[in-house]
PDB file of C-alpha atoms in Angstrom:
ATOM      1  CA  UNK A   1       0.000   0.000   0.000  1.00  0.00           C
ATOM      2  CA  UNK A   2       1.103   3.550  -0.775  1.00  0.00           C
ATOM      3  CA  UNK A   3      -0.174   5.818   2.007  1.00  0.00           C
ATOM      4  CA  UNK A   4       0.403   9.003   0.007  1.00  0.00           C
ATOM      5  CA  UNK A   5       0.869   8.768  -3.771  1.00  0.00           C
ATOM      6  CA  UNK A   6       4.306  10.381  -4.307  1.00  0.00           C
ATOM      7  CA  UNK A   7       4.386  13.496  -6.478  1.00  0.00           C
ATOM      8  CA  UNK A   8       0.591  13.246  -6.827  1.00  0.00           C
ATOM      9  CA  UNK A   9       0.869  10.187  -9.066  1.00  0.00           C
ATOM     10  CA  UNK A  10      -2.647   9.195  -8.069  1.00  0.00           C
ATOM     11  CA  UNK A  11      -4.201   6.482 -10.212  1.00  0.00           C
ATOM     12  CA  UNK A  12      -0.862   5.511 -11.737  1.00  0.00           C
ATOM     13  CA  UNK A  13      -0.017   3.538  -8.615  1.00  0.00           C
ATOM     14  CA  UNK A  14      -2.515   0.741  -9.201  1.00  0.00           C
ATOM     15  CA  UNK A  15      -0.987  -0.382 -12.490  1.00  0.00           C
ATOM     16  CA  UNK A  16       2.628  -0.267 -11.345  1.00  0.00           C
ATOM     17  CA  UNK A  17       2.962  -4.020 -10.736  1.00  0.00           C
ATOM     18  CA  UNK A  18       1.757  -4.825 -14.252  1.00  0.00           C
ATOM     19  CA  UNK A  19       3.945  -2.092 -15.729  1.00  0.00           C
ATOM     20  CA  UNK A  20       7.073  -3.642 -14.238  1.00  0.00           C
ATOM     21  CA  UNK A  21       5.953  -7.230 -14.923  1.00  0.00           C
ATOM     22  CA  UNK A  22       5.784  -8.201 -11.231  1.00  0.00           C
ATOM     23  CA  UNK A  23       3.510 -11.153 -10.513  1.00  0.00           C
ATOM     24  CA  UNK A  24       1.661 -11.850  -7.243  1.00  0.00           C
ATOM     25  CA  UNK A  25       1.663  -8.143  -6.511  1.00  0.00           C
ATOM     26  CA  UNK A  26      -1.080  -5.699  -5.708  1.00  0.00           C
ATOM     27  CA  UNK A  27      -0.371  -2.003  -5.162  1.00  0.00           C
ATOM     28  CA  UNK A  28      -3.057   0.357  -3.953  1.00  0.00           C
ATOM     29  CA  UNK A  29      -3.755   3.703  -2.301  1.00  0.00           C
ATOM     30  CA  UNK A  30      -7.036   2.399  -0.839  1.00  0.00           C
ATOM     31  CA  UNK A  31      -6.537   2.859   2.898  1.00  0.00           C
ATOM     32  CA  UNK A  32      -9.375   0.529   3.767  1.00  0.00           C
ATOM     33  CA  UNK A  33      -6.999  -2.284   2.764  1.00  0.00           C
ATOM     34  CA  UNK A  34      -4.485  -1.320   5.443  1.00  0.00           C
ATOM     35  CA  UNK A  35      -5.084  -4.385   7.680  1.00  0.00           C
ATOM     36  CA  UNK A  36      -4.298  -6.726   4.748  1.00  0.00           C
ATOM     37  CA  UNK A  37      -1.216  -4.875   3.477  1.00  0.00           C
ATOM     38  CA  UNK A  38       2.129  -6.650   3.826  1.00  0.00           C
ATOM     39  CA  UNK A  39       3.969  -3.353   3.509  1.00  0.00           C
ATOM     40  CA  UNK A  40       3.042   0.333   3.527  1.00  0.00           C
ATOM     41  CA  UNK A  41       5.089   3.001   1.747  1.00  0.00           C
ATOM     42  CA  UNK A  42       5.343   6.499   3.182  1.00  0.00           C
ATOM     43  CA  UNK A  43       6.816   9.234   1.007  1.00  0.00           C
ATOM     44  CA  UNK A  44       8.906  11.536   3.185  1.00  0.00           C
ATOM     45  CA  UNK A  45       7.932  14.792   1.475  1.00  0.00           C
ATOM     46  CA  UNK A  46       4.259  14.028   2.101  1.00  0.00           C
ATOM     47  CA  UNK A  47       5.040  12.899   5.626  1.00  0.00           C
ATOM     48  CA  UNK A  48       6.592  16.300   6.275  1.00  0.00           C
ATOM     49  CA  UNK A  49       3.632  18.201   4.862  1.00  0.00           C
ATOM     50  CA  UNK A  50       0.907  16.096   6.557  1.00  0.00           C
ATOM     51  CA  UNK A  51       2.671  15.362   9.855  1.00  0.00           C
ATOM     52  CA  UNK A  52       3.087  12.249  11.994  1.00  0.00           C
ATOM     53  CA  UNK A  53      -0.487  12.586  13.239  1.00  0.00           C
ATOM     54  CA  UNK A  54      -1.686  11.445   9.784  1.00  0.00           C
ATOM     55  CA  UNK A  55       0.050   8.065  10.053  1.00  0.00           C
ATOM     56  CA  UNK A  56      -2.038   4.962  10.848  1.00  0.00           C
ATOM     57  CA  UNK A  57      -2.644   4.605  14.575  1.00  0.00           C
ATOM     58  CA  UNK A  58      -1.897   0.887  14.577  1.00  0.00           C
ATOM     59  CA  UNK A  59      -0.308  -1.667  12.306  1.00  0.00           C
ATOM     60  CA  UNK A  60      -0.476  -5.452  12.170  1.00  0.00           C
ATOM     61  CA  UNK A  61       2.434  -7.194  13.849  1.00  0.00           C
ATOM     62  CA  UNK A  62       3.984  -8.522  10.605  1.00  0.00           C
ATOM     63  CA  UNK A  63       3.355  -5.416   8.483  1.00  0.00           C
ATOM     64  CA  UNK A  64       6.434  -3.578   7.201  1.00  0.00           C
ATOM     65  CA  UNK A  65       6.566   0.207   7.010  1.00  0.00           C
ATOM     66  CA  UNK A  66       8.811   1.594   4.269  1.00  0.00           C
ATOM     67  CA  UNK A  67      10.354   5.067   4.383  1.00  0.00           C
ATOM     68  CA  UNK A  68      10.584   6.352   0.801  1.00  0.00           C
ATOM     69  CA  UNK A  69      12.662   9.411  -0.107  1.00  0.00           C
ATOM     70  CA  UNK A  70      14.317  10.765  -3.257  1.00  0.00           C
ATOM     71  CA  UNK A  71      15.749  14.033  -1.920  1.00  0.00           C
ATOM     72  CA  UNK A  72      19.312  14.523  -0.718  1.00  0.00           C
ATOM     73  CA  UNK A  73      20.109  14.810   3.004  1.00  0.00           C
ATOM     74  CA  UNK A  74      20.523  18.579   2.557  1.00  0.00           C
ATOM     75  CA  UNK A  75      16.836  18.802   1.605  1.00  0.00           C
ATOM     76  CA  UNK A  76      15.425  16.174   3.951  1.00  0.00           C
ATOM     77  CA  UNK A  77      14.313  17.524   7.297  1.00  0.00           C
ATOM     78  CA  UNK A  78      12.318  16.177  10.220  1.00  0.00           C
ATOM     79  CA  UNK A  79      14.268  12.933  10.618  1.00  0.00           C
ATOM     80  CA  UNK A  80      14.755  13.079  14.377  1.00  0.00           C
ATOM     81  CA  UNK A  81      11.140  12.164  15.084  1.00  0.00           C
ATOM     82  CA  UNK A  82      11.223   9.061  12.874  1.00  0.00           C
ATOM     83  CA  UNK A  83      13.570   6.848  14.891  1.00  0.00           C
ATOM     84  CA  UNK A  84      12.290   3.273  15.251  1.00  0.00           C
ATOM     85  CA  UNK A  85       9.206   3.972  13.141  1.00  0.00           C
ATOM     86  CA  UNK A  86      10.166   2.284   9.850  1.00  0.00           C
ATOM     87  CA  UNK A  87      11.417  -1.191   8.960  1.00  0.00           C
ATOM     88  CA  UNK A  88      12.884  -0.547   5.498  1.00  0.00           C
ATOM     89  CA  UNK A  89      14.242   2.300   3.431  1.00  0.00           C
ATOM     90  CA  UNK A  90      13.534   2.966  -0.247  1.00  0.00           C
ATOM     91  CA  UNK A  91      15.613   5.583  -2.050  1.00  0.00           C
ATOM     92  CA  UNK A  92      18.296   6.411  -4.635  1.00  0.00           C
ATOM     93  CA  UNK A  93      20.962   5.229  -2.187  1.00  0.00           C
ATOM     94  CA  UNK A  94      22.539   1.960  -3.314  1.00  0.00           C
ATOM     95  CA  UNK A  95      22.590   0.748   0.294  1.00  0.00           C
ATOM     96  CA  UNK A  96      18.823   1.201   0.727  1.00  0.00           C
ATOM     97  CA  UNK A  97      16.729  -1.868   1.449  1.00  0.00           C
ATOM     98  CA  UNK A  98      14.913  -1.082  -1.803  1.00  0.00           C
ATOM     99  CA  UNK A  99      17.227   0.643  -4.301  1.00  0.00           C
ATOM    100  CA  UNK A 100      15.359   2.979  -6.668  1.00  0.00           C
ATOM    101  CA  UNK A 101      17.850   4.962  -8.774  1.00  0.00           C
ATOM    102  CA  UNK A 102      16.856   7.878 -10.960  1.00  0.00           C
ATOM    103  CA  UNK A 103      18.034   5.834 -13.958  1.00  0.00           C
ATOM    104  CA  UNK A 104      20.304   2.987 -14.968  1.00  0.00           C
ATOM    105  CA  UNK A 105      22.048   1.356 -17.908  1.00  0.00           C
ATOM    106  CA  UNK A 106      22.009  -2.175 -19.263  1.00  0.00           C
ATOM    107  CA  UNK A 107      23.969  -4.034 -21.916  1.00  0.00           C
ATOM    108  CA  UNK A 108      22.604  -3.982 -25.446  1.00  0.00           C
ATOM    109  CA  UNK A 109      21.648  -7.397 -26.851  1.00  0.00           C
ATOM    110  CA  UNK A 110      24.144  -6.705 -29.633  1.00  0.00           C
ATOM    111  CA  UNK A 111      26.735  -3.887 -29.634  1.00  0.00           C
ATOM    112  CA  UNK A 112      26.310  -1.250 -32.313  1.00  0.00           C
ATOM    113  CA  UNK A 113      28.931  -1.139 -35.037  1.00  0.00           C
ATOM    114  CA  UNK A 114      28.300   2.523 -35.818  1.00  0.00           C
ATOM    115  CA  UNK A 115      26.736   5.323 -33.850  1.00  0.00           C
ATOM    116  CA  UNK A 116      25.146   8.359 -35.478  1.00  0.00           C
ATOM    117  CA  UNK A 117      25.198  11.457 -33.302  1.00  0.00           C
ATOM    118  CA  UNK A 118      22.405  14.028 -33.609  1.00  0.00           C
ATOM    119  CA  UNK A 119      23.357  17.417 -34.989  1.00  0.00           C
ATOM    120  CA  UNK A 120      24.227  20.019 -32.364  1.00  0.00           C
ATOM    121  CA  UNK A 121      24.239  23.761 -33.073  1.00  0.00           C
ATOM    122  CA  UNK A 122      24.817  25.214 -29.581  1.00  0.00           C
ATOM    123  CA  UNK A 123      27.425  24.718 -26.868  1.00  0.00           C
ATOM    124  CA  UNK A 124      26.338  24.660 -23.187  1.00  0.00           C
ATOM    125  CA  UNK A 125      22.901  24.678 -21.531  1.00  0.00           C
ATOM    126  CA  UNK A 126      21.682  24.633 -17.959  1.00  0.00           C
ATOM    127  CA  UNK A 127      18.114  24.229 -16.695  1.00  0.00           C
ATOM    128  CA  UNK A 128      17.525  25.308 -13.103  1.00  0.00           C
ATOM    129  CA  UNK A 129      14.215  25.923 -11.348  1.00  0.00           C
ATOM    130  CA  UNK A 130      15.296  26.504  -7.733  1.00  0.00           C
ATOM    131  CA  UNK A 131      17.968  29.193  -7.772  1.00  0.00           C
ATOM    132  CA  UNK A 132      19.879  29.545  -4.510  1.00  0.00           C
ATOM    133  CA  UNK A 133      22.920  31.798  -4.334  1.00  0.00           C
ATOM    134  CA  UNK A 134      24.413  29.751  -1.491  1.00  0.00           C
ATOM    135  CA  UNK A 135      24.581  26.533  -3.508  1.00  0.00           C
ATOM    136  CA  UNK A 136      27.888  25.330  -4.933  1.00  0.00           C
ATOM    137  CA  UNK A 137      26.366  24.906  -8.400  1.00  0.00           C
ATOM    138  CA  UNK A 138      25.397  28.585  -8.661  1.00  0.00           C
ATOM    139  CA  UNK A 139      28.843  29.706  -7.560  1.00  0.00           C
ATOM    140  CA  UNK A 140      30.504  27.420 -10.092  1.00  0.00           C
ATOM    141  CA  UNK A 141      28.227  28.695 -12.851  1.00  0.00           C
ATOM    142  CA  UNK A 142      29.159  32.317 -12.115  1.00  0.00           C
ATOM    143  CA  UNK A 143      32.831  31.445 -12.572  1.00  0.00           C
ATOM    144  CA  UNK A 144      32.370  29.231 -15.642  1.00  0.00           C
ATOM    145  CA  UNK A 145      30.309  31.782 -17.562  1.00  0.00           C
ATOM    146  CA  UNK A 146      33.275  34.167 -17.482  1.00  0.00           C
ATOM    147  CA  UNK A 147      35.063  31.914 -19.975  1.00  0.00           C
ATOM    148  CA  UNK A 148      32.346  30.590 -22.289  1.00  0.00           C
ATOM    149  CA  UNK A 149      28.682  31.278 -23.089  1.00  0.00           C
ATOM    150  CA  UNK A 150      26.089  29.301 -21.117  1.00  0.00           C
ATOM    151  CA  UNK A 151      22.383  29.412 -21.950  1.00  0.00           C
ATOM    152  CA  UNK A 152      20.360  29.214 -18.726  1.00  0.00           C
ATOM    153  CA  UNK A 153      16.728  28.085 -18.802  1.00  0.00           C
ATOM    154  CA  UNK A 154      14.135  28.141 -16.046  1.00  0.00           C
ATOM    155  CA  UNK A 155      12.905  30.659 -13.501  1.00  0.00           C
ATOM    156  CA  UNK A 156      16.124  32.711 -13.811  1.00  0.00           C
ATOM    157  CA  UNK A 157      16.634  32.379 -17.542  1.00  0.00           C
ATOM    158  CA  UNK A 158      15.212  31.592 -20.938  1.00  0.00           C
ATOM    159  CA  UNK A 159      11.951  29.802 -21.657  1.00  0.00           C
ATOM    160  CA  UNK A 160      12.111  26.149 -22.626  1.00  0.00           C
ATOM    161  CA  UNK A 161      11.229  25.245 -26.199  1.00  0.00           C
ATOM    162  CA  UNK A 162       7.604  24.033 -26.099  1.00  0.00           C
ATOM    163  CA  UNK A 163       8.043  23.772 -22.321  1.00  0.00           C
ATOM    164  CA  UNK A 164      10.119  20.631 -22.963  1.00  0.00           C
ATOM    165  CA  UNK A 165      13.480  20.139 -21.244  1.00  0.00           C
ATOM    166  CA  UNK A 166      14.789  17.348 -23.475  1.00  0.00           C
ATOM    167  CA  UNK A 167      13.745  19.072 -26.706  1.00  0.00           C
ATOM    168  CA  UNK A 168      15.489  22.275 -25.615  1.00  0.00           C
ATOM    169  CA  UNK A 169      18.748  20.669 -24.498  1.00  0.00           C
ATOM    170  CA  UNK A 170      18.937  18.460 -27.596  1.00  0.00           C
ATOM    171  CA  UNK A 171      20.393  21.406 -29.493  1.00  0.00           C
ATOM    172  CA  UNK A 172      23.409  21.589 -27.166  1.00  0.00           C
ATOM    173  CA  UNK A 173      26.687  19.666 -27.058  1.00  0.00           C
ATOM    174  CA  UNK A 174      27.053  19.935 -23.266  1.00  0.00           C
ATOM    175  CA  UNK A 175      24.724  20.166 -20.295  1.00  0.00           C
ATOM    176  CA  UNK A 176      25.465  21.304 -16.747  1.00  0.00           C
ATOM    177  CA  UNK A 177      24.126  18.367 -14.726  1.00  0.00           C
ATOM    178  CA  UNK A 178      24.801  20.204 -11.460  1.00  0.00           C
ATOM    179  CA  UNK A 179      23.109  18.694  -8.381  1.00  0.00           C
ATOM    180  CA  UNK A 180      21.593  21.006  -5.770  1.00  0.00           C
ATOM    181  CA  UNK A 181      23.818  19.355  -3.150  1.00  0.00           C
ATOM    182  CA  UNK A 182      26.651  16.864  -3.095  1.00  0.00           C
ATOM    183  CA  UNK A 183      25.938  13.506  -1.457  1.00  0.00           C
ATOM    184  CA  UNK A 184      26.709   9.830  -1.998  1.00  0.00           C
ATOM    185  CA  UNK A 185      24.700   8.278  -4.876  1.00  0.00           C
ATOM    186  CA  UNK A 186      22.698  11.480  -5.353  1.00  0.00           C
ATOM    187  CA  UNK A 187      22.702  11.454  -9.166  1.00  0.00           C
ATOM    188  CA  UNK A 188      19.347  12.656 -10.415  1.00  0.00           C
ATOM    189  CA  UNK A 189      17.316  13.319 -13.533  1.00  0.00           C
ATOM    190  CA  UNK A 190      19.699  16.166 -14.302  1.00  0.00           C
ATOM    191  CA  UNK A 191      22.028  13.514 -15.693  1.00  0.00           C
ATOM    192  CA  UNK A 192      19.674  10.632 -16.545  1.00  0.00           C
ATOM    193  CA  UNK A 193      16.977  12.655 -18.309  1.00  0.00           C
ATOM    194  CA  UNK A 194      18.199  16.171 -19.038  1.00  0.00           C
ATOM    195  CA  UNK A 195      21.613  15.172 -20.378  1.00  0.00           C
ATOM    196  CA  UNK A 196      21.446  11.537 -21.502  1.00  0.00           C
ATOM    197  CA  UNK A 197      18.033  11.694 -23.172  1.00  0.00           C
ATOM    198  CA  UNK A 198      19.113  14.882 -24.950  1.00  0.00           C
ATOM    199  CA  UNK A 199      22.361  13.303 -26.142  1.00  0.00           C
ATOM    200  CA  UNK A 200      24.300  16.111 -24.479  1.00  0.00           C
ATOM    201  CA  UNK A 201      27.524  15.324 -22.647  1.00  0.00           C
ATOM    202  CA  UNK A 202      26.823  15.929 -18.946  1.00  0.00           C
ATOM    203  CA  UNK A 203      29.187  18.120 -16.986  1.00  0.00           C
ATOM    204  CA  UNK A 204      28.576  16.956 -13.445  1.00  0.00           C
ATOM    205  CA  UNK A 205      28.925  18.610 -10.069  1.00  0.00           C
ATOM    206  CA  UNK A 206      27.815  16.188  -7.386  1.00  0.00           C
ATOM    207  CA  UNK A 207      29.449  13.272  -5.574  1.00  0.00           C
ATOM    208  CA  UNK A 208      33.048  12.317  -6.482  1.00  0.00           C
ATOM    209  CA  UNK A 209      33.890  10.807  -9.875  1.00  0.00           C
ATOM    210  CA  UNK A 210      34.341   7.346  -8.342  1.00  0.00           C
ATOM    211  CA  UNK A 211      30.724   7.405  -7.179  1.00  0.00           C
ATOM    212  CA  UNK A 212      29.448   8.277 -10.674  1.00  0.00           C
ATOM    213  CA  UNK A 213      31.557   5.472 -12.129  1.00  0.00           C
ATOM    214  CA  UNK A 214      29.665   2.956 -10.000  1.00  0.00           C
ATOM    215  CA  UNK A 215      26.651   3.615 -12.232  1.00  0.00           C
ATOM    216  CA  UNK A 216      27.910   4.950 -15.575  1.00  0.00           C
ATOM    217  CA  UNK A 217      31.071   4.575 -17.698  1.00  0.00           C
ATOM    218  CA  UNK A 218      33.940   6.969 -17.038  1.00  0.00           C
ATOM    219  CA  UNK A 219      33.769   8.473 -20.543  1.00  0.00           C
ATOM    220  CA  UNK A 220      30.024   9.164 -20.319  1.00  0.00           C
ATOM    221  CA  UNK A 221      30.481  12.388 -18.357  1.00  0.00           C
ATOM    222  CA  UNK A 222      32.868  15.226 -17.551  1.00  0.00           C
ATOM    223  CA  UNK A 223      33.383  15.919 -13.843  1.00  0.00           C
ATOM    224  CA  UNK A 224      34.029  19.479 -12.731  1.00  0.00           C
ATOM    225  CA  UNK A 225      36.431  18.136 -10.099  1.00  0.00           C
ATOM    226  CA  UNK A 226      38.745  16.821 -12.826  1.00  0.00           C
ATOM    227  CA  UNK A 227      39.852  20.401 -13.497  1.00  0.00           C
ATOM    228  CA  UNK A 228      41.819  22.777 -11.324  1.00  0.00           C
ATOM    229  CA  UNK A 229      39.293  25.559 -11.869  1.00  0.00           C
ATOM    230  CA  UNK A 230      36.351  26.553 -14.106  1.00  0.00           C
ATOM    231  CA  UNK A 231      38.683  28.231 -16.592  1.00  0.00           C
ATOM    232  CA  UNK A 232      40.479  24.929 -17.247  1.00  0.00           C
ATOM    233  CA  UNK A 233      37.124  23.210 -17.775  1.00  0.00           C
ATOM    234  CA  UNK A 234      36.080  25.932 -20.229  1.00  0.00           C
ATOM    235  CA  UNK A 235      39.284  25.438 -22.210  1.00  0.00           C
ATOM    236  CA  UNK A 236      38.559  21.699 -22.458  1.00  0.00           C
ATOM    237  CA  UNK A 237      34.974  22.262 -23.616  1.00  0.00           C
ATOM    238  CA  UNK A 238      36.143  24.667 -26.312  1.00  0.00           C
ATOM    239  CA  UNK A 239      38.703  22.068 -27.388  1.00  0.00           C
ATOM    240  CA  UNK A 240      36.007  19.383 -27.706  1.00  0.00           C
ATOM    241  CA  UNK A 241      33.805  21.816 -29.621  1.00  0.00           C
ATOM    242  CA  UNK A 242      36.492  22.027 -32.313  1.00  0.00           C
ATOM    243  CA  UNK A 243      37.574  18.366 -32.256  1.00  0.00           C
ATOM    244  CA  UNK A 244      34.783  16.086 -33.444  1.00  0.00           C
ATOM    245  CA  UNK A 245      36.637  12.814 -32.866  1.00  0.00           C
ATOM    246  CA  UNK A 246      37.488  13.688 -29.261  1.00  0.00           C
ATOM    247  CA  UNK A 247      33.906  14.815 -28.640  1.00  0.00           C
ATOM    248  CA  UNK A 248      32.545  11.534 -30.023  1.00  0.00           C
ATOM    249  CA  UNK A 249      34.575   9.553 -27.479  1.00  0.00           C
ATOM    250  CA  UNK A 250      32.147  10.710 -24.809  1.00  0.00           C
ATOM    251  CA  UNK A 251      29.419   8.724 -26.592  1.00  0.00           C
ATOM    252  CA  UNK A 252      31.349   5.479 -27.177  1.00  0.00           C
ATOM    253  CA  UNK A 253      29.530   3.819 -24.264  1.00  0.00           C
ATOM    254  CA  UNK A 254      26.230   4.033 -26.170  1.00  0.00           C
ATOM    255  CA  UNK A 255      27.431   1.355 -28.582  1.00  0.00           C
ATOM    256  CA  UNK A 256      27.307  -1.256 -25.834  1.00  0.00           C
ATOM    257  CA  UNK A 257      24.838   0.176 -23.314  1.00  0.00           C
ATOM    258  CA  UNK A 258      21.183   1.224 -23.292  1.00  0.00           C
ATOM    259  CA  UNK A 259      19.641   3.717 -20.905  1.00  0.00           C
ATOM    260  CA  UNK A 260      16.574   2.646 -18.951  1.00  0.00           C
ATOM    261  CA  UNK A 261      14.634   4.652 -16.407  1.00  0.00           C
TER     262      UNK A 261
END
């Protein structure tokens, strides 16, 4: 049972078991079924907004309560009151009881012999909705823009083409996949959707390179930490812009891997 449908997914919950080809499974938001539920999922953001008083007053002895969260620790408050309340965790963290990443890759049935890259006419894009001057990503952007043009979309920038992130970024060679905070395994849709689905090389600012490489190939991204400063990164991006063969190396992984999400 899902106590609160996360991100207002509503009716989409019921068909989730069939969607993911899971047999002997029934998922529901019908709270009248609480006594029969083997496990109950509680989304942390909704738990914060509704409060602990909205939790069930009792639970069957063998019922498992699952704490579900997809935000980083920097944006997850109210944890002190939750001690001893949940049995399992469900999140993007690889060490969760139920690991739910923002995306993942799998081997192609047959590797591609050739790979055709889409045409790109622009250099660097960044989509940001929650602008916060104190965040590391905003500070890095201010420095990087001194050395090369960056088109910013969102509440502090340009309008998205047809209100579509992927369609907009698809025109760009590079995308700033900057996380709002830096934590283990916190690699979000900024890389998996915004960059990868747009066929833009992600420039990441998040956990260390070694953490990214646990999930994606080393050549699939450019890490800001690989450079001594933003100016050095800008020089490298300008070099790739003029060297097609070197730029293509950042897509070599697509010959053997498929993105799923």
